Amino acid sequence: MLTPYELIRKKRGGDHLSKEEVDFFVKGYTSGSIPDYQASSLLMAIFFSGMNDEELLHLTSAMMSTGVVVDLSGVPGCKADKHSTGGVGDKISLILAPLAAACGVKVPMVSGRGLGHTGGTVDKLESIPGFRTKMSIEEYKRILNDVGLVMSAQSDDLVPADRKLYALRDVTATVESIPLITSSIMSKKLAEGIDALVLDVKVGSGAFMKKISEARALAKKMVKVGKLHGKRVAAYLTDMDQPLGREVGNWNEVVESVQVLRGESDAKDVIDLSVALTAEMVSLCSGKSLQASAKLVKGALASGAGYEKFLAMVRAQGGDLDVVQNPEKYRQPRTVREIKSTGAGYVASMDAFRIGMASVKLGGGRMKVGDAVDPVVGISLLKKVGDKVSRGDVLALVRANDGDAARTAAEEVLSSYRFSSKQTYRGTLIKERIA
Amino acid sequence: MLTPYELIRKKRGGDHLSKEEVDFFVKGYTSGSIPDYQASSLLMAIFFSGMNDEELLHLTSAMMSTGVVVDLSGVPGCKADKHSTGGVGDKISLILAPLAAACGVKVPMVSGRGLGHTGGTVDKLESIPGFRTKMSIEEYKRILNDVGLVMSAQSDDLVPADRKLYALRDVTATVESIPLITSSIMSKKLAEGIDALVLDVKVGSGAFMKKISEARALAKKMVKVGKLHGKRVAAYLTDMDQPLGREVGNWNEVVESVQVLRGESDAKDVIDLSVALTAEMVSLCSGKSLQASAKLVKGALASGAGYEKFLAMVRAQGGDLDVVQNPEKYRQPRTVREIKSTGAGYVASMDAFRIGMASVKLGGGRMKVGDAVDPVVGISLLKKVGDKVSRGDVLALVRANDGDAARTAAEEVLSSYRFSSKQTYRGTLIKERIA
């Protein structure tokens, strides 16, 4: 007979758990028959002993099976999603999903809310007045079929095991484990019923993975587990040493995304990354080369077809099209504070983590699950790494609803900038592709 | 502010915990403010990351301080105790304590009950009709002062942290950790208010430590922690590949101890180990050489002074002197079953663990805390490693109150014997001294 004790002892000793044992643990913990103190002990043993590919496959499958697994076979076409491990200013999903749909990919995107220094796609979408991220599975499928994309929040019946395990990991210092991160992400993505998946693994000061070696290890495991589940998967290691684009917040990130889709943005990093990741989705689905796929994506961007898909999706999900098309009609924050440079030369670096936290402190993010976020606050980064700056130039704007918060955030953002007399190396936006 | 999360994260990352952090954990867990799931996670992190000597000192002190620390300063003389990590047939305490007292050492001995395959001194003592192992602290000190030794069970207010931590370790596979074993043993021994301590670390098939390297590491840590607490400490690594002596059980082990104290036993291993460990206690207390101390101990054994101390202790603690002096008056088990040899040659090995478990199954031990034990059942080993055996010779006797149990135990004991045609190496009883 299987016992939680025996599983812990095996894993502690570096042995591998069988499919039966992993199932027993995941089901037992989710149902409550295995107590928290044994689960946390096993999680820590996994932290130290790791898991091989088979264990990870079993863990991911077992977690996925604790909840609803969406059946999208009724929706014709190749279904693909993208997942980012989280960064600051990462609004790629808002651009990529409609672009991919414009290129014929069906995009059933399930996103999360922001936590800690990183934002969440759901919070950004919900800053659009009227936008609904919760819907019935029938409506979800209908929008996906009719519009070609749908962007929803995770429902409570998607991988309940992960919700319970993540809450435990969060208080027992077992979040930072590659097998546990892999199974958490992949169980949710695989439950979406997709055919293909692009993973954006962030690396740098504003990412969970600070080192490229860790990011690479995670990416490889996720790709492996996805493929073992019969999916087409590719992962990218991308830069998160500075925020993506010029906007950090919720509504201001929607505006930046709309600008990109309308061809009105100069945020080269956002455009380049959106094109690359969308091209990968198109390539995985169509079998076309990455180059040919990128050409298609750029065409959909230039023609406005991506923007049209975005508007169609907002309309289908109840969002106010008028403010999306005319952002100046959106309500404004009480204060917009300019941050002037105290240094001169070139921006050498920006601490993405601190900028993310400054946005959280303004009310744009949350430190714990369930907190409300303020859609209108945020930070606009007028100067980024590599830009030339004179003393007194405006580096950034703080959009706040509270004067004290604005002052604190301004100090935080200012001190996150480093200058140098020479234009230093900018870092590569896309560091590696793993497939 | 200290948080359990931060402690787990530090230990998980291989950092060292400060005195303040260790105190926070031990007090918080004992009082209930730190939940089981965070404690078990930290215990597993300690299992993998270990603890340095300072952390171990702090952990031991913090655990000790959660309960009563006995003050024996009112009792004149050097107070010394011995602790064994547990074995099969280990009745050394019953012989050593009175012998040490006969040599002028004050022996305030606090012992445990048996669990699993190993017996406990308290269970053995309680097989003596009327014998009390629980008493007030005043009576405890009075007997120690008047008789020179007192043998009691652990009271509930001795290191409550250990009781709670051990129960958690037991179900989360974190028992087998050298720092956790060290702090568990040493916190209890140091709380006894002793000046000197002899540690008997068992190695072999019937011990918790199967490998000498593990036993040595544990012994070194315990000696180190004892010395850091200002105590005189020495540890011995001793053989537990076969049971100690001829008797395994409760009352039959008392009888064997009495036989040794009366000079009526041929159990050379029991005699030699008792003399060696008692001599160490005498040496630690008196400053005399080990050789001179051993001479004193042998004298106390030969003169019957040790036996007199044993009788005085039994009398003081309410035990029936008549059956101790005349064991044939003790009630007998229903069945005594002979185990006849199916092999011939020399006994090459005996699996101490299986023999211990056979005794447990007869009712002589317990698999879980709180179970009752049967004092009269047990196993008498007529043949031990190195003895010459002909087919049909009686190897052992099973003393049982149940015919089925007797048959099962007999099979178990028989199959624990291995024979060889040559008289093979016996192993060394005392392998190392660590001080």
CSV table of C-alpha atoms in Angstrom, one decimal, chain A residues 27-378:
chain,number,residue,atom,x,y,z
A,27,LYS,CA,-4.9,13.2,-5.8
A,28,GLY,CA,-4.3,12.7,-2.1
A,29,TYR,CA,-3.1,16.2,-1.5
A,30,THR,CA,-5.8,17.8,-3.7
A,31,SER,CA,-8.5,15.8,-1.9
A,32,GLY,CA,-7.1,16.5,1.5
A,33,SER,CA,-6.2,13.0,2.5
A,34,ILE,CA,-2.5,13.8,2.5
A,35,PRO,CA,-1.9,16.6,5.0
A,36,ASP,CA,0.0,19.8,4.3
A,37,TYR,CA,3.0,18.8,6.5
A,38,GLN,CA,3.7,15.7,4.5
A,39,ALA,CA,3.1,17.5,1.2
A,40,SER,CA,5.5,20.4,2.1
A,41,SER,CA,8.1,17.8,3.2
A,42,LEU,CA,7.8,16.0,-0.2
A,43,LEU,CA,8.0,19.4,-2.0
A,44,MET,CA,11.2,20.2,-0.2
A,45,ALA,CA,12.6,16.8,-1.0
A,46,ILE,CA,11.7,17.4,-4.7
A,47,PHE,CA,13.4,20.8,-4.4
A,48,PHE,CA,16.7,19.1,-3.4
A,49,SER,CA,16.5,15.8,-5.3
A,50,GLY,CA,14.8,17.0,-8.5
A,51,MET,CA,12.7,14.9,-10.8
A,52,ASN,CA,13.6,13.1,-14.0
A,53,ASP,CA,11.6,13.6,-17.2
A,54,GLU,CA,9.3,10.6,-16.5
A,55,GLU,CA,8.4,11.8,-13.0
A,56,LEU,CA,7.8,15.3,-14.4
A,57,LEU,CA,5.5,14.0,-17.1
A,58,HIS,CA,3.6,12.0,-14.5
A,59,LEU,CA,3.4,15.0,-12.1
A,60,THR,CA,2.2,17.3,-14.9
A,61,SER,CA,-0.5,14.8,-16.1
A,62,ALA,CA,-1.6,14.1,-12.6
A,63,MET,CA,-2.0,17.8,-11.8
A,64,MET,CA,-3.8,18.4,-15.0
A,65,SER,CA,-6.2,15.6,-14.3
A,66,THR,CA,-7.4,17.1,-11.0
A,67,GLY,CA,-9.5,19.6,-13.0
A,68,VAL,CA,-11.3,20.3,-16.2
A,69,VAL,CA,-9.4,19.5,-19.4
A,70,VAL,CA,-10.9,21.6,-22.1
A,71,ASP,CA,-11.9,19.8,-25.3
A,72,LEU,CA,-11.4,22.1,-28.2
A,73,SER,CA,-11.8,19.4,-30.9
A,74,GLY,CA,-15.1,21.1,-31.9
A,75,VAL,CA,-13.2,24.2,-32.9
A,76,PRO,CA,-11.5,23.7,-36.3
A,77,GLY,CA,-7.9,24.8,-36.9
A,78,CYS,CA,-4.7,24.6,-35.0
A,79,LYS,CA,-5.0,25.9,-31.4
A,80,ALA,CA,-2.0,27.6,-30.0
A,81,ASP,CA,-1.1,29.7,-26.9
A,82,LYS,CA,1.9,31.5,-25.5
A,83,HIS,CA,3.0,31.6,-21.9
A,84,SER,CA,5.5,34.0,-20.3
A,85,THR,CA,7.2,33.3,-17.0
A,86,GLY,CA,6.4,36.9,-16.1
A,87,GLY,CA,8.2,40.2,-16.4
A,88,VAL,CA,7.8,44.0,-16.1
A,89,GLY,CA,5.9,45.7,-18.9
A,90,ASP,CA,5.3,42.4,-20.6
A,91,LYS,CA,2.2,43.1,-22.8
A,92,ILE,CA,3.2,40.8,-25.6
A,93,SER,CA,0.1,38.6,-25.2
A,94,LEU,CA,-2.2,41.5,-26.1
A,95,ILE,CA,-0.3,42.0,-29.4
A,96,LEU,CA,0.6,38.4,-30.2
A,97,ALA,CA,-2.8,36.8,-29.7
A,98,PRO,CA,-4.6,39.0,-32.3
A,99,LEU,CA,-1.7,38.9,-34.7
A,100,ALA,CA,-1.6,35.1,-34.5
A,101,ALA,CA,-5.4,35.0,-35.1
A,102,ALA,CA,-5.0,37.3,-38.1
A,103,CYS,CA,-2.5,34.7,-39.5
A,104,GLY,CA,-5.0,31.8,-39.1
A,105,VAL,CA,-4.0,30.4,-35.7
A,106,LYS,CA,-6.8,29.8,-33.2
A,107,VAL,CA,-5.7,31.4,-29.9
A,108,PRO,CA,-7.5,30.1,-26.8
A,109,MET,CA,-5.5,32.2,-24.3
A,110,VAL,CA,-5.9,31.6,-20.6
A,111,SER,CA,-3.9,34.2,-18.5
A,112,GLY,CA,-3.2,35.0,-14.9
A,113,ARG,CA,-3.3,38.1,-12.7
A,114,GLY,CA,-0.3,40.0,-11.6
A,115,LEU,CA,1.5,39.1,-8.4
A,116,GLY,CA,4.5,40.8,-6.9
A,117,HIS,CA,6.6,42.8,-9.2
A,118,THR,CA,5.2,41.4,-12.4
A,119,GLY,CA,1.9,42.3,-14.0
A,120,GLY,CA,-0.8,40.0,-15.4
A,121,THR,CA,-2.5,39.9,-18.7
A,122,VAL,CA,-5.9,39.6,-17.0
A,123,ASP,CA,-5.4,42.8,-15.0
A,124,LYS,CA,-4.4,44.6,-18.2
A,125,LEU,CA,-7.5,43.4,-20.1
A,126,GLU,CA,-9.8,44.2,-17.2
A,127,SER,CA,-8.6,47.8,-17.3
A,128,ILE,CA,-10.7,48.1,-20.5
A,129,PRO,CA,-14.2,49.2,-19.2
A,130,GLY,CA,-16.7,46.3,-19.6
A,131,PHE,CA,-14.2,43.7,-20.6
A,132,ARG,CA,-15.1,40.3,-19.3
A,133,THR,CA,-12.4,37.7,-18.6
A,134,LYS,CA,-14.8,35.2,-17.1
A,135,MET,CA,-17.2,33.3,-19.3
A,136,SER,CA,-18.9,29.9,-19.7
A,137,ILE,CA,-16.9,27.3,-21.6
A,138,GLU,CA,-19.6,27.5,-24.4
A,139,GLU,CA,-19.1,31.2,-24.8
A,140,TYR,CA,-15.3,30.7,-24.7
A,141,LYS,CA,-15.4,28.2,-27.5
A,142,ARG,CA,-17.9,30.3,-29.5
A,143,ILE,CA,-15.6,33.4,-29.3
A,144,LEU,CA,-12.6,31.4,-30.2
A,145,ASN,CA,-14.4,29.9,-33.2
A,146,ASP,CA,-15.9,33.2,-34.4
A,147,VAL,CA,-13.1,35.7,-33.7
A,148,GLY,CA,-10.1,33.4,-33.8
A,149,LEU,CA,-9.0,34.3,-30.3
A,150,VAL,CA,-10.3,34.5,-26.8
A,151,MET,CA,-8.5,35.8,-23.8
A,152,SER,CA,-9.8,34.6,-20.4
A,153,ALA,CA,-8.8,34.3,-16.8
A,154,GLN,CA,-8.1,31.0,-15.3
A,155,SER,CA,-11.3,29.4,-14.0
A,156,ASP,CA,-11.4,27.8,-10.6
A,157,ASP,CA,-11.8,24.3,-12.0
A,158,LEU,CA,-8.6,24.5,-14.1
A,159,VAL,CA,-5.9,22.4,-12.2
A,160,PRO,CA,-7.1,22.8,-8.6
A,161,ALA,CA,-4.1,20.8,-7.6
A,162,ASP,CA,-1.9,23.6,-8.7
A,163,ARG,CA,-3.8,26.2,-6.7
A,164,LYS,CA,-3.4,24.2,-3.5
A,165,LEU,CA,0.2,23.2,-4.2
A,166,TYR,CA,1.2,26.7,-5.2
A,167,ALA,CA,-0.2,28.2,-2.0
A,168,LEU,CA,1.8,25.7,0.0
A,169,ARG,CA,5.0,26.2,-2.0
A,170,ASP,CA,4.5,30.0,-1.5
A,171,VAL,CA,4.8,29.7,2.3
A,172,THR,CA,7.4,26.9,2.4
A,173,ALA,CA,10.1,28.4,0.2
A,174,THR,CA,9.6,25.7,-2.6
A,175,VAL,CA,8.5,28.0,-5.4
A,176,GLU,CA,12.0,28.1,-7.0
A,177,SER,CA,12.2,24.5,-8.1
A,178,ILE,CA,12.4,23.7,-11.9
A,179,PRO,CA,10.3,20.6,-11.8
A,180,LEU,CA,7.6,22.3,-9.6
A,181,ILE,CA,7.6,25.4,-11.8
A,182,THR,CA,7.4,23.2,-14.9
A,183,SER,CA,4.5,21.1,-13.7
A,184,SER,CA,2.6,24.1,-12.5
A,185,ILE,CA,2.9,26.0,-15.8
A,186,MET,CA,2.5,23.0,-18.1
A,187,SER,CA,-0.4,21.4,-16.3
A,188,LYS,CA,-2.4,24.5,-16.8
A,189,LYS,CA,-1.4,25.1,-20.4
A,190,LEU,CA,-2.0,21.4,-21.3
A,191,ALA,CA,-5.5,21.6,-19.7
A,192,GLU,CA,-6.4,24.3,-22.2
A,193,GLY,CA,-6.7,21.7,-25.0
A,194,ILE,CA,-4.1,23.4,-27.3
A,195,ASP,CA,-2.1,21.8,-30.1
A,196,ALA,CA,1.0,24.1,-29.8
A,197,LEU,CA,2.6,26.3,-27.3
A,198,VAL,CA,5.3,29.0,-27.3
A,199,LEU,CA,7.1,29.6,-24.0
A,200,ASP,CA,8.7,32.9,-23.2
A,201,VAL,CA,11.2,32.4,-20.4
A,202,LYS,CA,12.3,35.7,-19.1
A,203,VAL,CA,15.9,36.2,-17.8
A,204,GLY,CA,17.3,39.1,-15.9
A,205,SER,CA,16.8,41.5,-13.0
A,206,GLY,CA,13.0,41.7,-13.6
A,207,ALA,CA,12.5,37.9,-14.1
A,208,PHE,CA,12.1,35.0,-11.7
A,209,MET,CA,15.1,33.5,-13.3
A,210,LYS,CA,18.1,35.8,-12.9
A,211,LYS,CA,20.6,33.5,-14.6
A,212,ILE,CA,20.4,32.2,-18.1
A,213,SER,CA,21.5,28.7,-17.0
A,214,GLU,CA,18.4,28.4,-14.8
A,215,ALA,CA,16.1,29.9,-17.5
A,216,ARG,CA,17.6,27.4,-20.0
A,217,ALA,CA,17.0,24.5,-17.7
A,218,LEU,CA,13.4,25.5,-17.1
A,219,ALA,CA,12.8,26.0,-20.8
A,220,LYS,CA,14.2,22.6,-21.7
A,221,LYS,CA,12.0,20.9,-19.1
A,222,MET,CA,8.9,22.6,-20.2
A,223,VAL,CA,9.6,21.9,-23.9
A,224,LYS,CA,10.2,18.2,-23.0
A,225,VAL,CA,7.1,17.8,-20.9
A,226,GLY,CA,5.0,19.5,-23.6
A,227,LYS,CA,6.4,17.2,-26.3
A,228,LEU,CA,5.9,14.1,-24.1
A,229,HIS,CA,2.2,15.2,-24.0
A,230,GLY,CA,2.2,15.2,-27.8
A,231,LYS,CA,2.2,19.0,-28.3
A,232,ARG,CA,4.3,21.2,-30.6
A,233,VAL,CA,6.4,23.4,-28.3
A,234,ALA,CA,9.1,25.9,-28.6
A,235,ALA,CA,10.7,28.1,-25.9
A,236,TYR,CA,12.5,31.4,-26.1
A,237,LEU,CA,14.9,32.9,-23.5
A,238,THR,CA,14.3,36.6,-23.6
A,239,ASP,CA,15.7,39.6,-21.9
A,240,MET,CA,14.1,41.0,-18.7
A,241,ASP,CA,16.9,43.2,-17.5
A,242,GLN,CA,14.9,46.2,-18.3
A,243,PRO,CA,11.1,46.5,-18.7
A,244,LEU,CA,9.6,45.7,-22.1
A,245,GLY,CA,8.5,48.7,-24.0
A,246,ARG,CA,7.8,52.1,-22.6
A,247,GLU,CA,4.7,51.4,-20.4
A,248,VAL,CA,4.4,49.6,-17.1
A,249,GLY,CA,1.0,49.5,-15.5
A,250,ASN,CA,-2.4,48.3,-16.8
A,251,TRP,CA,-4.4,50.6,-19.0
A,252,ASN,CA,-1.2,52.3,-20.2
A,253,GLU,CA,0.1,48.9,-21.3
A,254,VAL,CA,-3.2,48.3,-23.2
A,255,VAL,CA,-2.6,51.7,-24.9
A,256,GLU,CA,1.0,50.8,-25.8
A,257,SER,CA,-0.3,47.5,-27.3
A,258,VAL,CA,-2.9,49.2,-29.3
A,259,GLN,CA,-0.2,51.6,-30.6
A,260,VAL,CA,1.9,48.7,-31.6
A,261,LEU,CA,-1.0,47.1,-33.4
A,262,ARG,CA,-1.8,50.4,-35.1
A,263,GLY,CA,1.8,50.9,-36.2
A,264,GLU,CA,2.1,54.0,-34.0
A,265,SER,CA,4.7,52.8,-31.5
A,266,ASP,CA,8.5,53.1,-31.5
A,267,ALA,CA,8.9,50.3,-28.9
A,268,LYS,CA,11.2,48.2,-30.9
A,269,ASP,CA,11.7,45.5,-28.2
A,270,VAL,CA,7.9,45.0,-27.9
A,271,ILE,CA,7.4,44.9,-31.7
A,272,ASP,CA,10.4,42.5,-32.3
A,273,LEU,CA,9.4,40.1,-29.5
A,274,SER,CA,5.8,40.1,-30.5
A,275,VAL,CA,6.7,39.3,-34.1
A,276,ALA,CA,9.1,36.6,-33.2
A,277,LEU,CA,6.9,34.8,-30.8
A,278,THR,CA,3.8,35.1,-33.0
A,279,ALA,CA,5.9,33.8,-35.9
A,280,GLU,CA,6.8,30.8,-33.8
A,281,MET,CA,3.1,30.1,-33.1
A,282,VAL,CA,2.3,30.4,-36.8
A,283,SER,CA,5.2,28.2,-37.7
A,284,LEU,CA,4.3,25.5,-35.1
A,285,CYS,CA,0.8,25.4,-36.4
A,286,SER,CA,1.3,25.7,-40.1
A,287,GLY,CA,4.7,24.0,-40.5
A,288,LYS,CA,5.9,27.0,-42.5
A,289,SER,CA,9.5,28.2,-41.8
A,290,LEU,CA,10.1,30.8,-39.1
A,291,GLN,CA,11.1,33.2,-41.7
A,292,ALA,CA,8.0,32.8,-43.8
A,293,SER,CA,5.9,32.9,-40.7
A,294,ALA,CA,7.5,36.1,-39.6
A,295,LYS,CA,6.8,37.7,-43.0
A,296,LEU,CA,3.1,36.7,-42.6
A,297,VAL,CA,3.0,38.2,-39.1
A,298,LYS,CA,4.7,41.4,-40.2
A,299,GLY,CA,2.1,41.6,-43.0
A,300,ALA,CA,-0.8,41.2,-40.5
A,301,LEU,CA,0.8,44.0,-38.4
A,302,ALA,CA,1.3,46.4,-41.3
A,303,SER,CA,-2.2,45.8,-42.8
A,304,GLY,CA,-4.0,46.4,-39.5
A,305,ALA,CA,-5.4,42.8,-39.6
A,306,GLY,CA,-4.0,42.2,-36.1
A,307,TYR,CA,-5.6,45.4,-34.8
A,308,GLU,CA,-8.9,44.4,-36.3
A,309,LYS,CA,-8.7,41.0,-34.5
A,310,PHE,CA,-7.9,42.8,-31.3
A,311,LEU,CA,-11.0,45.1,-31.7
A,312,ALA,CA,-13.1,42.1,-32.6
A,313,MET,CA,-12.0,40.2,-29.5
A,314,VAL,CA,-12.6,43.3,-27.2
A,315,ARG,CA,-16.1,43.6,-28.7
A,316,ALA,CA,-16.9,39.9,-28.3
A,317,GLN,CA,-15.7,40.1,-24.6
A,318,GLY,CA,-17.8,43.1,-23.8
A,319,GLY,CA,-15.0,45.7,-23.7
A,320,ASP,CA,-15.6,49.4,-24.5
A,321,LEU,CA,-14.4,49.9,-28.0
A,322,ASP,CA,-14.6,53.6,-27.9
A,323,VAL,CA,-11.9,54.1,-25.3
A,324,VAL,CA,-9.7,51.4,-26.9
A,325,GLN,CA,-9.8,53.4,-30.2
A,326,ASN,CA,-9.7,56.8,-28.4
A,327,PRO,CA,-7.5,56.3,-25.3
A,328,GLU,CA,-7.7,60.1,-24.5
A,329,LYS,CA,-11.3,59.5,-23.5
A,330,TYR,CA,-10.1,57.2,-20.6
A,331,ARG,CA,-10.2,58.6,-17.1
A,332,GLN,CA,-6.8,60.0,-16.1
A,333,PRO,CA,-4.7,59.6,-13.0
A,334,ARG,CA,-4.7,62.5,-10.5
A,335,THR,CA,-1.0,63.2,-10.9
A,336,VAL,CA,1.5,62.7,-13.6
A,337,ARG,CA,4.9,63.4,-12.2
A,338,GLU,CA,8.0,63.9,-14.3
A,339,ILE,CA,11.2,62.2,-13.2
A,340,LYS,CA,14.2,64.2,-14.3
A,341,SER,CA,17.6,62.8,-14.8
A,342,THR,CA,20.2,63.6,-12.2
A,343,GLY,CA,22.9,62.0,-14.4
A,344,ALA,CA,24.1,62.5,-17.9
A,345,GLY,CA,25.5,60.2,-20.6
A,346,TYR,CA,23.9,57.0,-21.7
A,347,VAL,CA,21.4,54.8,-19.8
A,348,ALA,CA,23.6,51.8,-18.9
A,349,SER,CA,20.9,49.8,-17.0
A,350,MET,CA,17.5,49.9,-15.4
A,351,ASP,CA,16.5,47.6,-12.6
A,352,ALA,CA,13.3,46.0,-13.9
A,353,PHE,CA,12.5,44.5,-10.5
A,354,ARG,CA,12.5,47.9,-8.8
A,355,ILE,CA,10.5,49.5,-11.6
A,356,GLY,CA,7.9,46.7,-11.3
A,357,MET,CA,7.8,47.2,-7.5
A,358,ALA,CA,7.3,50.9,-7.9
A,359,SER,CA,4.3,50.3,-10.1
A,360,VAL,CA,2.9,47.8,-7.5
A,361,LYS,CA,3.3,50.5,-4.8
A,362,LEU,CA,1.4,53.0,-6.9
A,363,GLY,CA,-1.5,50.4,-6.8
A,364,GLY,CA,-0.9,49.0,-10.3
A,365,GLY,CA,-0.1,45.5,-9.0
A,366,ARG,CA,-0.6,43.4,-5.9
A,367,MET,CA,1.5,41.8,-3.2
A,368,LYS,CA,-1.1,39.2,-2.3
A,369,VAL,CA,-3.7,37.3,-4.2
A,370,GLY,CA,-7.1,39.0,-4.1
A,371,ASP,CA,-5.9,42.6,-3.7
A,372,ALA,CA,-7.5,45.1,-6.1
A,373,VAL,CA,-5.4,46.9,-8.7
A,374,ASP,CA,-5.8,50.4,-9.9
A,375,PRO,CA,-6.0,50.4,-13.8
A,376,VAL,CA,-4.9,54.0,-14.4
A,377,VAL,CA,-1.6,54.2,-12.5
A,378,GLY,CA,1.7,53.2,-13.9
